[in-house]
């Protein structure tokens, strides 16, 4: 084990040495995976070659009251003595060849049991504002405490969890969608031990492309002021459109979804990462679908930023 430590005085130096050694022998990234009868723990081994074993602790309360339940030379441990349906908290420590024990790893909570039953009869339609509205039948399971809503653009794994609602809720409106896109959804039940059920049936919906009134409307788009320093406003837009801003050499730096059904969109001159753009000339490209949904109106122009 090699480490570089320093301090203002001898006590601080010794403290820094102890801290460096502890970090080297402490296990990390503890994960708990329950099944119907037990909880399997796994973690990343300590980086120090002096560590020869790991101690596993369990408690009924978070952050305190840990009791030693086992020791292993590997980086996995199966707790078969844990009470079924009872939430337990776990930590792990590293033990060196000379008996030194590290501080505890991160804490995880888990409980053995059976996953909750799934919700059923998931359906989808548009609400009054044109956003996807999900509705379902609740799971026939008294231990269910809520439902997770998942979404993606393919209809197959992986799925992204976009919301969690309580057990009394049987509908959800997805307001974070954009016209012209297709979205797939599924939901799952969760219980008090954070077990997640199997997914429900999958539903999908294709949102209509943005509607604009005439082909000439995008031709009148302007940006004010020009040049600009802190913000710029696009005027004479259609009700809905997509604005993309590029550097002079063609690198996309900002995508703006104009969905407010007005003719204006203000931009604070930050890129997609939230970083202010530097002075220079940028190219904007604006597109919007025709009512027939088969073609687009497009226009482009320049934005001059002077900081």
XYZ file of C-alpha atoms in Angstrom:
307
model
C 0.000 0.000 0.000
C 1.474 3.319 -1.087
C 0.000 6.742 -0.329
C 1.141 10.341 -0.208
C -0.046 12.191 2.897
C 0.822 15.500 4.508
C -0.297 17.704 7.369
C 0.275 20.942 9.226
C 1.434 19.090 12.344
C 2.085 15.577 13.622
C -1.509 14.960 14.738
C -2.876 16.020 11.365
C -0.258 13.900 9.606
C -1.266 10.831 11.631
C -4.930 11.519 10.942
C -4.253 11.746 7.214
C -2.301 8.474 7.320
C -5.183 6.711 9.081
C -7.661 8.145 6.578
C -5.596 7.008 3.586
C -5.191 3.504 5.005
C -8.908 3.257 5.780
C -9.867 4.240 2.235
C -7.557 1.548 0.900
C -8.985 -1.265 3.027
C -12.673 -0.240 3.000
C -14.943 -2.123 0.555
C -17.273 -0.050 -1.634
C -20.399 -0.087 -3.808
C -22.315 -2.571 -1.668
C -25.404 -3.942 -3.445
C -28.234 -6.095 -2.045
C -30.240 -8.494 -4.225
C -33.171 -10.225 -2.485
C -35.040 -13.365 -3.465
C -37.916 -15.196 -1.821
C -35.851 -16.586 1.088
C -32.584 -14.626 1.393
C -30.597 -11.497 0.544
C -27.409 -11.717 -1.528
C -24.822 -9.006 -0.862
C -22.001 -8.106 -3.241
C -19.393 -5.349 -3.211
C -16.145 -4.138 -4.728
C -13.110 -5.543 -2.971
C -10.700 -3.282 -1.111
C -7.782 -1.999 -3.172
C -5.242 -2.987 -0.507
C -3.632 -6.447 -0.838
C -3.458 -6.565 2.977
C -7.214 -7.178 3.237
C -7.890 -10.883 3.795
C -11.549 -10.927 4.846
C -14.781 -8.964 5.061
C -17.235 -8.659 7.947
C -20.952 -8.344 7.253
C -23.242 -6.405 9.596
C -27.031 -6.111 9.755
C -29.450 -3.823 11.588
C -33.184 -3.192 11.821
C -32.645 0.576 11.788
C -30.755 2.730 9.327
C -27.337 4.060 10.329
C -26.992 2.380 13.734
C -27.357 -0.815 15.736
C -25.345 -3.054 13.410
C -24.746 -6.665 14.486
C -22.057 -8.905 12.981
C -23.772 -11.732 11.075
C -20.915 -13.245 9.109
C -17.435 -13.084 7.623
C -16.110 -14.113 4.227
C -12.925 -14.005 2.183
C -14.841 -13.304 -1.038
C -16.829 -10.241 -2.104
C -20.256 -11.894 -1.836
C -22.375 -13.100 1.067
C -25.831 -14.700 1.242
C -27.883 -13.840 4.315
C -30.228 -16.785 4.870
C -31.077 -15.897 8.475
C -32.858 -12.644 7.650
C -36.552 -12.523 8.488
C -38.838 -12.768 5.475
C -40.810 -9.603 4.817
C -38.721 -7.592 7.289
C -36.570 -4.735 6.003
C -32.910 -4.956 7.079
C -29.950 -2.598 6.651
C -26.492 -3.893 5.727
C -22.893 -2.634 5.767
C -19.561 -4.388 5.155
C -16.042 -3.730 6.463
C -12.599 -4.922 5.389
C -10.194 -6.763 7.724
C -6.409 -6.791 7.193
C -3.934 -9.539 7.944
C -2.905 -7.770 11.165
C -6.512 -7.433 12.381
C -7.178 -3.814 11.408
C -10.836 -3.243 10.462
C -11.955 -0.519 8.083
C -14.893 1.816 8.437
C -18.228 0.613 7.111
C -19.081 0.619 3.431
C -22.171 2.329 2.098
C -25.426 1.079 3.615
C -28.060 -0.839 1.641
C -31.559 -1.939 2.631
C -33.341 -5.075 1.499
C -35.785 -7.795 2.490
C -36.519 -11.270 1.134
C -39.973 -11.905 -0.178
C -42.074 -12.247 -3.293
C -42.352 -9.466 -5.910
C -45.758 -7.769 -5.949
C -48.367 -8.580 -8.550
C -48.395 -6.477 -11.704
C -50.993 -3.881 -12.665
C -53.096 -4.787 -15.699
C -55.203 -3.440 -18.555
C -52.891 -0.540 -19.376
C -54.431 1.702 -22.048
C -53.347 4.984 -23.634
C -55.128 7.931 -25.231
C -54.688 11.679 -25.562
C -55.905 14.078 -22.905
C -57.536 17.422 -23.735
C -54.150 19.108 -24.213
C -52.927 16.429 -26.629
C -50.586 14.706 -24.157
C -50.446 10.908 -23.594
C -52.849 9.779 -20.862
C -52.198 6.348 -19.302
C -54.859 4.442 -17.370
C -54.656 1.006 -15.738
C -56.269 -1.446 -13.327
C -54.565 -1.638 -9.943
C -52.655 -4.737 -8.868
C -54.544 -7.268 -6.753
C -51.952 -7.134 -3.967
C -52.325 -5.539 -0.521
C -48.562 -4.910 -0.205
C -48.407 -2.630 -3.260
C -47.545 0.958 -2.276
C -47.201 2.514 -5.724
C -46.559 2.195 -9.433
C -43.566 3.045 -11.612
C -44.173 4.367 -15.127
C -41.600 3.456 -17.783
C -41.136 4.872 -21.289
C -38.938 4.476 -24.355
C -39.032 4.942 -28.119
C -38.646 1.293 -29.184
C -41.085 -0.835 -27.186
C -38.351 -3.188 -25.951
C -35.695 -3.097 -23.221
C -34.116 -1.014 -21.845
C -36.885 1.082 -20.289
C -36.516 4.418 -18.494
C -38.545 5.122 -15.351
C -40.166 8.545 -15.769
C -42.433 8.735 -12.714
C -43.656 7.001 -9.556
C -47.219 7.397 -8.277
C -48.918 6.139 -5.110
C -51.141 3.068 -4.893
C -54.379 5.062 -5.118
C -53.460 6.489 -8.533
C -54.595 4.700 -11.677
C -53.745 7.279 -14.345
C -50.805 9.398 -15.462
C -50.347 12.226 -17.994
C -46.918 12.432 -19.621
C -46.381 16.152 -20.189
C -42.735 15.757 -21.254
C -43.394 14.706 -24.838
C -42.943 16.339 -28.235
C -45.245 16.325 -31.223
C -44.220 14.084 -34.098
C -42.645 11.396 -31.865
C -43.785 7.857 -31.017
C -43.729 6.770 -27.362
C -44.030 3.320 -25.761
C -45.111 2.778 -22.144
C -45.339 0.045 -19.535
C -45.844 0.127 -15.759
C -44.939 -1.994 -12.723
C -46.012 -2.273 -9.090
C -43.693 -1.594 -6.141
C -44.110 -2.713 -2.535
C -42.873 -1.407 0.810
C -39.573 -3.278 0.387
C -39.027 -1.617 -3.007
C -39.585 -4.867 -4.858
C -40.668 -4.225 -8.450
C -43.188 -6.442 -10.210
C -43.051 -7.709 -13.753
C -44.079 -5.170 -16.376
C -47.661 -4.733 -17.476
C -48.691 -4.884 -21.115
C -47.021 -2.364 -23.440
C -48.918 0.478 -25.125
C -47.778 3.087 -27.627
C -48.942 6.296 -29.233
C -47.723 8.493 -32.088
C -48.211 12.191 -31.529
C -49.215 14.255 -34.520
C -46.548 16.525 -35.995
C -46.809 20.243 -35.203
C -49.465 22.060 -37.218
C -48.762 25.343 -38.976
C -51.117 27.477 -40.955
C -49.303 28.479 -44.119
C -46.139 27.867 -46.089
C -45.160 31.509 -45.971
C -45.101 31.818 -42.169
C -41.577 30.480 -41.613
C -40.209 32.750 -44.324
C -40.896 35.735 -42.081
C -38.866 34.457 -39.124
C -36.437 36.975 -37.628
C -34.117 37.112 -34.622
C -33.926 40.208 -32.426
C -31.793 41.916 -31.377
C -28.944 41.475 -33.821
C -26.208 41.286 -32.755
C -27.131 39.895 -29.318
C -25.197 39.490 -26.075
C -27.331 37.807 -23.386
C -30.479 36.577 -25.123
C -32.205 36.503 -28.482
C -35.833 36.182 -29.518
C -37.156 34.321 -32.555
C -40.251 36.090 -33.880
C -42.859 35.266 -36.539
C -42.608 31.564 -35.735
C -45.345 29.030 -36.320
C -47.201 27.714 -33.289
C -44.881 24.717 -33.015
C -41.457 24.162 -34.533
C -37.992 22.772 -33.879
C -35.076 25.204 -33.760
C -31.521 23.904 -34.075
C -28.469 26.131 -33.691
C -25.075 25.227 -35.170
C -21.586 26.676 -35.078
C -20.258 28.092 -38.328
C -18.457 24.770 -38.952
C -21.639 22.725 -38.511
C -21.535 21.520 -34.875
C -24.979 21.317 -33.250
C -24.927 23.299 -29.988
C -28.594 23.840 -29.134
C -31.975 22.253 -29.859
C -35.105 24.198 -28.924
C -38.568 22.647 -29.055
C -40.970 25.521 -29.682
C -44.343 24.244 -28.426
C -46.121 27.224 -26.856
C -48.394 27.881 -29.866
C -47.209 31.485 -30.099
C -45.082 33.209 -32.689
C -42.164 33.894 -30.344
C -39.410 31.906 -28.602
C -36.745 33.475 -26.375
C -33.328 31.827 -25.950
C -30.729 32.666 -23.296
C -27.748 31.801 -25.555
C -26.797 28.734 -23.502
C -25.913 25.481 -25.258
C -27.549 22.119 -24.496
C -25.136 21.658 -21.567
C -26.083 25.008 -20.032
C -22.812 26.706 -20.997
C -22.907 30.240 -22.485
C -21.932 30.372 -26.148
C -18.891 32.451 -27.018
C -18.889 35.400 -29.386
C -19.233 34.469 -33.028
C -21.578 33.698 -35.890
C -24.057 30.827 -35.491
C -26.504 29.282 -37.946
C -30.082 28.453 -36.964
C -32.297 25.967 -38.778
C -36.057 25.895 -38.135
C -38.453 23.174 -39.270
C -42.180 22.536 -38.860
C -44.489 19.922 -40.345
C -47.159 20.719 -42.881
C -50.719 19.744 -41.971
C -50.496 16.718 -44.294
C -47.686 15.376 -42.040
C -45.645 14.302 -45.062
C -43.353 17.271 -45.539
C -41.747 20.088 -43.593
C -41.432 23.822 -43.855
C -37.862 24.919 -43.239
C -35.902 28.123 -42.955
C -32.475 29.154 -41.724
C -30.503 32.246 -40.820
C -27.624 33.679 -38.817
C -27.236 34.777 -35.215
C -24.348 37.056 -34.248
C -23.287 36.879 -30.587
C -21.093 39.625 -29.157
C -20.066 39.173 -25.519
